Amino acid sequence: EAISCAEGSVADFSLPAEALTFEPPCEAVVTHFADGDKERKIHCNTELQELELAKLALLRLEAKAEDLSFYPCVTAMATRFLSCARMDAKKALRMMQATQEWRRQYFGAGPVSDTQVAQDLRYGIVYFSGRDQALR
């Protein structure tokens, strides 16, 4: 667990109901560039392309060959690592290991709680997140 937050600290509609049924248009899932390159923008709950499936299978084989296992939060990002590594499974695997190690160290003592960051929030420095029209 990475974050712990009191129920009263979570805003209503943090996850809008339409996010559960929304189907984004193809151009919102993968952006195509003029030079022929492309970049996946939505990685979860969308169908992967054949190349992505093949590279994901290769990534699994590489991890198994090295007897590696990952936290669920890291495995859920596997296609993001592959994308960043330009579909190089070995490079993506190294990135996953680095992320896992960082998470192990950073959250090793337990999740960050809303009470732990309350003082920080008083300084007015806040990271805002939201969704665009494609619910990304």
Coordinates of C-alpha atoms in Angstrom, one line a residue:
E1 CA 0.0 0.0 0.0
A2 CA 1.5 3.3 -1.0
I3 CA -1.0 5.9 0.3
S4 CA -3.4 5.8 3.2
C5 CA -6.1 8.5 3.4
A6 CA -9.0 9.1 5.7
E7 CA -12.4 8.6 4.0
G8 CA -13.3 12.2 4.7
S9 CA -10.2 13.4 2.8
V10 CA -11.4 11.8 -0.5
A11 CA -13.6 14.1 -2.6
D12 CA -16.9 13.0 -4.0
F13 CA -16.6 12.1 -7.7
S14 CA -12.8 11.4 -7.5
L15 CA -13.6 8.7 -10.0
P16 CA -16.6 9.8 -12.1
A17 CA -19.1 7.0 -12.8
E18 CA -18.7 7.4 -16.6
A19 CA -15.0 6.3 -16.2
L20 CA -16.3 2.8 -15.6
T21 CA -18.2 2.6 -19.0
F22 CA -16.4 5.1 -21.1
E23 CA -14.8 3.8 -24.4
P24 CA -12.2 6.3 -25.6
P25 CA -11.8 7.0 -29.3
C26 CA -8.8 5.3 -31.0
E27 CA -6.9 8.5 -31.4
A28 CA -7.1 9.0 -27.6
V29 CA -5.6 5.6 -27.0
V30 CA -2.7 5.8 -29.4
T31 CA -1.3 9.1 -30.8
H32 CA 0.2 8.9 -34.3
F33 CA 2.9 11.3 -35.3
A34 CA 3.8 12.7 -38.7
D35 CA 7.1 10.9 -38.8
G36 CA 5.2 7.5 -38.4
D37 CA 6.0 7.1 -34.8
K38 CA 3.2 6.4 -32.3
E39 CA 2.7 6.5 -28.6
R40 CA 0.1 4.7 -26.4
K41 CA -1.6 7.2 -24.1
I42 CA -4.0 4.8 -22.4
H43 CA -2.5 1.5 -21.1
C44 CA -5.1 -0.1 -18.8
N45 CA -8.4 -1.5 -19.7
T46 CA -7.9 -1.2 -23.5
E47 CA -7.0 -3.9 -26.0
L48 CA -3.3 -4.1 -26.7
Q49 CA -1.9 -4.3 -30.3
E50 CA -0.2 -7.5 -31.5
L51 CA 3.3 -6.0 -31.2
E52 CA 2.6 -4.9 -27.6
L53 CA 1.3 -8.4 -26.7
A54 CA 4.4 -10.0 -28.2
K55 CA 6.7 -7.7 -26.4
L56 CA 4.8 -8.2 -23.2
A57 CA 5.1 -12.0 -23.5
L58 CA 8.9 -11.5 -24.1
L59 CA 9.1 -9.3 -21.0
R60 CA 7.4 -12.0 -19.0
L61 CA 9.8 -14.6 -20.3
E62 CA 12.8 -12.4 -19.4
A63 CA 11.5 -11.8 -15.9
K64 CA 10.9 -15.6 -15.5
A65 CA 14.4 -16.4 -16.8
E66 CA 15.8 -14.1 -14.2
D67 CA 13.5 -15.4 -11.5
L68 CA 12.1 -11.9 -10.9
S69 CA 8.7 -10.9 -9.5
F70 CA 7.1 -7.5 -9.1
Y71 CA 4.5 -5.7 -7.0
P72 CA 1.1 -5.6 -8.7
C73 CA 1.5 -1.8 -9.1
V74 CA 4.7 -2.3 -11.1
T75 CA 3.3 -5.1 -13.3
A76 CA 0.3 -2.9 -14.1
M77 CA 2.8 -0.4 -15.6
A78 CA 4.6 -3.0 -17.8
T79 CA 3.3 -1.6 -21.1
R80 CA 4.4 1.9 -20.0
F81 CA 7.9 0.6 -19.3
L82 CA 7.9 -1.2 -22.7
S83 CA 6.8 2.0 -24.4
C84 CA 9.4 4.1 -22.7
A85 CA 12.1 1.5 -23.6
R86 CA 11.0 1.6 -27.2
M87 CA 9.8 -2.1 -26.9
D88 CA 13.2 -3.3 -25.6
A89 CA 12.1 -6.0 -23.1
K90 CA 15.5 -6.1 -21.3
K91 CA 15.6 -2.3 -20.9
A92 CA 12.0 -2.3 -19.7
L93 CA 12.8 -5.0 -17.2
R94 CA 15.7 -3.0 -15.8
M95 CA 13.4 0.0 -15.4
M96 CA 10.8 -2.2 -13.6
Q97 CA 13.5 -3.4 -11.2
A98 CA 14.6 0.2 -10.5
T99 CA 11.0 1.3 -9.9
Q100 CA 10.3 -1.7 -7.6
E101 CA 13.4 -1.0 -5.6
W102 CA 12.5 2.7 -5.2
R103 CA 9.0 1.7 -4.1
R104 CA 10.4 -0.8 -1.7
Q105 CA 12.6 1.8 -0.1
Y106 CA 10.2 4.7 -0.2
F107 CA 7.2 2.9 1.1
G108 CA 9.1 0.3 3.2
A109 CA 8.0 1.8 6.5
G110 CA 4.3 1.9 5.4
P111 CA 2.1 4.0 3.3
V112 CA 2.2 7.8 3.2
S113 CA -0.8 9.1 5.1
D114 CA -2.8 12.3 4.7
T115 CA -1.8 13.2 8.2
Q116 CA 1.9 12.9 7.3
V117 CA 1.6 15.4 4.5
A118 CA -0.9 17.8 6.2
Q119 CA 1.9 20.2 7.2
D120 CA 3.4 20.1 3.6
L121 CA 0.0 21.1 2.2
R122 CA -0.1 24.2 4.4
Y123 CA 2.8 25.6 2.2
G124 CA 0.4 25.7 -0.7
I125 CA 2.4 23.3 -2.9
V126 CA 0.0 20.7 -4.2
Y127 CA 0.0 18.3 -7.1
F128 CA -3.4 18.5 -8.8
S129 CA -4.5 15.7 -11.0
G130 CA -7.6 15.3 -13.1
R131 CA -8.9 13.9 -16.3
D132 CA -9.1 15.2 -19.8
Q133 CA -12.1 14.7 -22.1
A134 CA -10.8 11.1 -22.8
L135 CA -10.8 10.4 -19.1
R136 CA -7.0 9.9 -19.1

